[in-house]
Amino acid sequence: MAISGENLRIDGDRLWDSLMDMAKIGPGVAGGNNRQTLTDEDAEGRALFKSWCDDAGLSMGVDTMGTMFMTREGTDPDALPVYVGSHLDTQPTGGKYDGVLGVLGALEAVRSMNDLGIRTKHPIVVVNWANEEGARFAPAMLASGVFAGVHSQDYAYGRKDLEGKTYGAELERIGWKGDEEVGARKMHAYYELHIEQGPILEAEGKDIGVVTHCQGLWWLEFTLTGREAHTGSTPMEMRVNAGLAMARILETVQEVAMAALPGAVGGVGQMQFSPNSRNVLPGTVVFTVDIRSPDQAKLDGMRAEIETRAAAICDEIGVGCAVEAVGHFDPVTFDPELVGNVRKAAEELGYSHMNLISGAGHDACWAAKVAPATMVMCPCVKGISHNEAEEISKDWATAGAEVLFRAVLETAEIVE
Ligand SMILES: [Zn+2]
């Protein structure tokens, strides 16, 4: 069957209706969603998604981490599947689109293939990764991390929420512990559509982000030890001020990140003064530096320079300085061929596009460890995400899903 490019369109209204239907489950308090992983609401969302997949003729597999794999058969029994998905779980005060667009956009691609009578050589598997958000059970991207061999399943099962309930027990409780061994599936390729969660596409007036990399990061926890002292009666030359050292290190982080531009960011979002009293110089200051870059050498260089300069600052003031790396991801370079398919699809469809580096972590970053992978991004209003005010337009969602659809078909190979 010859399928002209013009006819390769998805149904944007149907996609939007599905997004709105899913958003009715686990409504938030301010127009968004609270459908945290392994809650009753998560189970309800999974059931709705499954019913849609059943209607589309997909068959389900679930692994022992609770990730759902919904398969549309291909024509070649020896061809590995093309995986397409994201996550249906949300932050406690999350939006309607973060993750959900990627899962339902993948479902819409499959629905459109059904409508158009398209058969593909490779099977297509729509994926709903469990616990992407990590809000209830840290860390984020937990199930895809186990899939990619980054974490063990035992570690994941033992993760606890604030009430002390474990991932393993809650997965059993909601009835979504499958029987498939995690990571046993082999992927031909992996695509993920996601909202940008940043302001660049909207500001640049582009429809599509062609995602070439995921940033790597270091989280460095600094513990500075000075001497508690009265702020009024301690002469300046006798102070061992851990707060002053922190301020200078913050300035250093800014300088190091600015010097590493383009393609680097750095900042401090968390700090604790002890005793945190307005008339006591702090004895201890703990703060976390977050530095990110898609370039491994640059990222590690920033870390080294910050640590060296921080040590010198602390020496000069007489403050003790201990640094612990409390978080790390290596940068990810997405597969050039798949990235090219996304760019080509955007061009053929007449959507404006630009290259993007993902500033946040995504399941695709772990999938890239085991298969060629990439992402498609669409704009979100003012870059607001992880927030109930998260908003996108139907046109943006349609463009993103349409590009996803075309790129996936390129890799899955239409059988004429
Ligand atoms: Zn997400």
XYZ file of C-alpha atoms and ligand atoms in Angstrom:
417
model
C 0.000 0.000 0.000
C 1.419 3.363 -0.973
C 0.954 5.941 1.737
C 1.574 9.469 0.652
C 3.319 11.704 3.162
C 0.388 14.088 3.154
C -1.838 11.426 4.679
C 0.476 10.673 7.574
C -1.443 12.718 10.105
C -2.753 11.954 13.557
C -6.056 12.953 15.138
C -5.231 15.909 17.388
C -8.776 16.120 18.774
C -8.735 12.489 19.841
C -5.339 12.939 21.498
C -6.559 16.030 23.349
C -9.750 14.281 24.495
C -7.680 11.415 25.888
C -5.391 13.851 27.727
C -8.438 15.516 29.296
C -10.016 12.155 30.197
C -6.826 10.993 31.900
C -6.627 14.315 33.782
C -9.979 13.545 35.442
C -8.218 10.810 37.428
C -6.403 12.143 40.470
C -7.421 15.765 40.057
C -5.242 18.295 41.852
C -6.423 21.221 43.917
C -5.581 23.886 41.304
C -6.472 22.400 37.925
C -3.601 19.943 37.638
C -3.136 16.389 38.841
C -2.077 14.367 41.843
C -1.640 10.889 40.451
C 1.478 9.785 42.262
C 3.042 6.459 41.555
C 1.482 3.291 43.043
C -1.501 5.119 44.544
C -5.127 4.148 43.922
C -5.249 6.987 41.387
C -2.248 5.548 39.563
C -4.067 2.190 39.374
C -7.158 3.906 38.020
C -5.116 5.739 35.374
C -3.414 2.496 34.379
C -6.781 0.760 33.980
C -8.105 3.536 31.741
C -4.949 3.453 29.632
C -5.217 -0.346 29.353
C -8.843 -0.105 28.199
C -7.773 2.293 25.427
C -4.952 -0.067 24.447
C -7.386 -2.997 24.378
C -9.608 -1.007 22.012
C -6.592 -0.346 19.790
C -5.816 -4.072 19.649
C -2.620 -3.961 21.703
C -1.505 -6.847 23.904
C -0.133 -6.153 27.373
C 2.974 -7.229 29.219
C 3.847 -5.934 32.690
C 7.232 -6.343 34.326
C 7.972 -6.909 37.994
C 8.569 -3.157 38.506
C 5.053 -2.429 37.243
C 6.000 -0.925 33.874
C 3.324 -1.509 31.213
C 4.322 -2.608 27.684
C 1.471 -2.513 25.122
C 2.383 -4.235 21.847
C 1.150 -3.710 18.291
C 2.466 -6.636 16.251
C 4.813 -6.183 13.298
C 5.021 -8.284 10.146
C 8.510 -9.684 10.791
C 8.602 -12.102 13.733
C 12.371 -11.631 14.028
C 12.301 -7.826 14.165
C 12.840 -6.204 17.555
C 10.147 -3.720 18.623
C 10.320 0.041 18.498
C 9.409 1.325 21.989
C 7.563 4.598 22.404
C 6.396 6.027 25.693
C 6.847 8.028 28.854
C 4.993 7.999 32.201
C 1.471 8.468 33.576
C 2.484 9.189 37.174
C 2.593 12.818 38.321
C 4.066 15.055 40.975
C 1.830 15.672 44.057
C 0.972 19.060 42.546
C 1.703 18.099 38.962
C 0.389 19.058 35.564
C -1.779 17.252 33.037
C 0.946 16.822 30.403
C 4.309 15.970 31.972
C 4.772 12.339 30.932
C 1.123 11.842 30.030
C 1.576 13.465 26.626
C 4.349 10.993 25.807
C 2.272 7.929 26.653
C -0.949 9.116 25.045
C 0.942 10.593 22.072
C 2.404 7.123 21.494
C -1.083 5.608 21.807
C -2.394 8.181 19.317
C 0.358 7.191 16.874
C -0.781 3.579 17.092
C -4.444 4.523 16.785
C -3.568 6.502 13.651
C -1.693 3.534 12.195
C -4.840 1.484 12.726
C -6.998 4.143 11.055
C -4.647 4.368 8.074
C -4.234 0.596 7.754
C -0.482 0.905 8.175
C 1.512 -2.215 8.894
C 5.113 -2.068 10.094
C 7.957 -4.541 9.917
C 8.907 -3.945 13.558
C 6.365 -4.308 16.358
C 5.589 -1.094 18.203
C 5.371 -1.096 22.002
C 3.707 1.768 23.869
C 5.326 2.065 27.310
C 4.111 3.491 30.608
C 7.214 3.500 32.823
C 6.474 3.148 36.534
C 7.587 5.853 38.968
C 9.240 8.331 36.670
C 8.642 11.250 39.008
C 10.334 9.904 42.109
C 8.213 12.258 44.220
C 6.767 9.476 46.360
C 9.638 6.986 46.056
C 13.015 8.603 45.261
C 14.909 8.515 42.994
C 13.212 9.597 39.778
C 13.106 7.311 36.724
C 13.211 4.338 39.059
C 11.664 1.598 36.875
C 13.511 2.614 33.718
C 16.657 2.745 35.836
C 16.151 -0.871 36.906
C 15.360 -1.750 33.286
C 18.673 -0.222 32.171
C 20.642 -1.904 34.961
C 21.356 1.346 36.825
C 19.584 0.148 39.997
C 18.848 -3.326 41.317
C 15.239 -4.370 41.753
C 15.845 -5.088 45.432
C 17.009 -1.507 45.921
C 13.890 -0.228 44.134
C 11.514 -2.461 46.119
C 12.977 -1.135 49.361
C 12.462 2.553 48.575
C 10.096 4.095 51.134
C 7.555 6.906 50.954
C 7.057 9.416 53.782
C 4.712 7.007 55.570
C 7.310 4.240 55.468
C 5.466 2.173 52.847
C 7.797 0.422 50.419
C 7.693 0.417 46.638
C 7.474 -3.378 46.576
C 4.531 -3.539 48.989
C 2.610 -0.733 47.293
C 3.137 -2.272 43.848
C 1.569 -5.510 45.130
C -1.223 -3.633 46.863
C -2.426 -1.829 43.724
C -2.265 -5.085 41.760
C 0.212 -4.003 39.101
C 3.182 -6.228 39.833
C 3.677 -8.125 36.592
C 5.609 -11.297 35.953
C 8.096 -10.180 33.316
C 11.749 -9.957 34.299
C 12.778 -6.293 34.221
C 15.113 -5.470 31.360
C 14.665 -8.810 29.592
C 13.045 -7.063 26.624
C 15.363 -6.020 23.813
C 14.663 -2.758 22.017
C 15.289 -1.881 18.375
C 14.858 1.798 19.321
C 13.190 4.051 21.884
C 11.354 7.335 21.277
C 9.832 9.643 23.897
C 7.653 12.706 23.382
C 7.673 15.132 26.318
C 6.817 18.736 27.102
C 9.946 20.853 27.300
C 9.528 21.871 30.983
C 11.579 24.931 30.089
C 10.919 28.241 28.316
C 13.116 28.011 25.214
C 10.750 26.686 22.513
C 7.974 29.117 23.372
C 10.405 32.055 23.543
C 11.932 31.096 20.196
C 8.530 30.500 18.624
C 9.346 26.907 17.622
C 6.881 24.012 17.426
C 9.319 21.164 17.948
C 12.451 20.537 19.990
C 14.814 18.030 18.396
C 16.541 16.661 21.476
C 20.179 15.835 20.898
C 21.429 15.315 24.471
C 20.416 14.949 28.086
C 22.481 17.001 30.484
C 24.673 15.259 32.964
C 24.778 16.574 36.510
C 26.649 16.617 39.783
C 25.032 17.470 43.101
C 27.788 18.436 45.534
C 26.883 18.800 49.178
C 29.214 21.200 50.996
C 29.509 21.190 54.764
C 31.363 24.274 56.013
C 32.451 24.389 59.620
C 33.149 27.790 61.187
C 32.759 29.039 64.728
C 29.473 30.133 66.243
C 29.871 33.607 67.676
C 27.867 36.653 68.688
C 27.365 38.977 65.717
C 27.657 42.050 67.908
C 30.482 41.362 70.291
C 32.878 39.377 68.067
C 35.471 41.607 66.377
C 35.675 41.190 62.615
C 39.241 39.879 62.653
C 38.305 37.139 65.135
C 35.427 35.659 63.158
C 35.468 32.251 61.466
C 32.395 32.881 59.378
C 31.050 29.854 57.523
C 28.313 32.039 56.013
C 30.867 34.299 54.385
C 32.652 31.289 52.892
C 29.326 30.036 51.529
C 28.591 33.390 49.905
C 31.969 33.404 48.170
C 31.521 29.816 46.981
C 28.074 30.725 45.556
C 29.710 33.515 43.577
C 32.343 31.033 42.410
C 29.689 28.593 41.176
C 28.150 31.410 39.146
C 31.541 32.375 37.666
C 32.480 28.798 36.798
C 29.121 28.179 35.074
C 29.307 31.457 33.157
C 32.839 30.645 32.028
C 31.657 27.240 30.781
C 28.923 28.669 28.543
C 27.431 27.607 26.239
C 26.080 24.318 27.443
C 26.518 24.606 31.185
C 24.503 25.724 34.212
C 25.251 25.907 37.900
C 23.569 27.163 41.029
C 22.611 26.575 44.633
C 18.988 25.898 45.576
C 19.282 24.551 49.098
C 21.124 25.814 52.150
C 20.928 25.366 55.898
C 22.504 27.655 58.453
C 23.086 26.394 61.931
C 21.928 27.635 64.377
C 20.160 29.986 61.905
C 19.716 32.850 64.316
C 19.901 36.486 63.265
C 22.509 37.447 65.830
C 24.741 34.361 65.708
C 27.427 33.754 63.092
C 26.737 30.257 61.754
C 28.887 27.447 63.083
C 27.834 25.149 60.279
C 26.500 25.778 56.787
C 25.312 22.936 54.559
C 24.361 23.652 50.955
C 24.078 21.794 47.659
C 25.659 22.889 44.406
C 23.870 21.682 41.257
C 25.970 21.806 38.066
C 24.897 20.438 34.692
C 26.261 20.082 31.180
C 25.746 17.723 28.213
C 29.554 17.541 27.913
C 31.214 15.076 30.302
C 34.637 16.741 30.252
C 33.147 20.173 30.847
C 30.950 18.850 33.667
C 33.830 17.165 35.455
C 36.036 20.212 34.862
C 33.446 22.482 36.488
C 33.278 20.195 39.483
C 37.051 20.159 39.897
C 37.336 23.932 39.596
C 34.543 24.599 42.090
C 36.074 22.212 44.623
C 39.563 23.684 44.223
C 38.426 27.280 44.521
C 36.080 26.455 47.422
C 38.964 24.860 49.324
C 41.056 27.997 48.813
C 38.207 30.259 49.981
C 37.697 28.184 53.115
C 41.434 28.102 53.836
C 41.623 31.861 53.681
C 38.733 32.303 56.116
C 39.800 29.405 58.312
C 36.614 27.438 57.728
C 36.543 23.641 57.442
C 35.238 22.369 54.093
C 33.919 18.873 53.336
C 32.357 17.986 49.974
C 30.249 14.926 49.202
C 28.833 14.017 45.778
C 25.196 13.190 46.588
C 23.846 12.887 43.035
C 25.229 12.208 39.585
C 24.101 11.445 36.062
C 26.412 11.068 33.097
C 25.440 13.178 30.083
C 23.599 11.283 27.340
C 24.117 11.728 23.606
C 21.012 10.583 21.764
C 21.260 8.377 18.681
C 22.118 10.524 15.615
C 19.962 8.479 13.241
C 16.877 8.731 15.451
C 17.548 12.431 16.075
C 17.734 12.835 12.294
C 14.371 11.080 11.913
C 12.764 13.555 14.310
C 14.244 16.548 12.462
C 13.160 15.134 9.072
C 9.645 14.471 10.319
C 9.322 18.061 11.578
C 10.571 19.382 8.235
C 8.236 17.195 6.170
C 5.277 18.268 8.261
C 6.208 21.930 7.992
C 6.761 22.463 11.725
C 9.402 24.902 12.896
C 12.066 23.232 14.987
C 15.350 23.678 16.796
C 17.864 21.506 18.591
C 17.412 21.197 22.343
C 19.313 19.694 25.228
C 17.080 18.174 27.859
C 17.677 19.983 31.127
C 15.716 17.435 33.144
C 16.127 13.682 33.467
C 13.757 11.418 31.542
C 13.160 7.692 31.056
C 14.749 8.133 27.602
C 18.045 8.965 29.329
C 18.099 5.497 30.901
C 16.675 3.774 27.799
C 19.625 5.239 25.871
C 21.881 2.927 27.906
C 20.300 -0.152 26.313
C 19.079 1.009 22.882
C 19.297 3.797 20.328
C 17.022 6.465 21.806
C 15.871 10.021 21.415
C 13.160 12.485 22.421
C 10.749 14.920 20.786
C 9.802 18.011 22.769
C 6.941 20.439 22.415
C 6.634 23.841 24.106
C 4.871 24.479 27.394
C 3.592 27.862 28.492
C 6.326 29.928 30.200
C 8.243 26.710 30.826
C 6.078 26.008 33.884
C 6.098 22.327 34.880
C 5.939 20.184 38.018
C 3.126 22.585 38.786
C -0.644 22.429 38.451
C -0.482 25.511 36.230
C 1.423 23.530 33.568
C -0.220 24.307 30.204
C 0.208 23.461 26.527
C -1.950 24.091 23.460
C -3.766 21.463 21.453
C -1.731 22.543 18.415
C 1.550 21.947 20.241
C 0.405 18.523 21.413
C -0.726 17.622 17.898
C 2.539 18.749 16.312
C 4.580 16.786 18.840
C 2.556 13.602 18.405
C 2.611 13.930 14.629
C 6.393 14.238 14.549
C 6.638 11.280 16.942
C 4.302 9.269 14.672
C 6.402 9.925 11.556
C 9.745 9.310 13.232
C 8.513 6.027 14.724
C 7.239 4.900 11.308
C 10.632 5.702 9.795
C 12.282 3.349 12.280
C 9.536 0.691 12.371
C 9.471 0.584 8.534
C 6.125 0.692 6.783
C 5.362 -2.536 4.916
C 3.910 -1.712 1.510
Zn 8.108 13.713 32.873
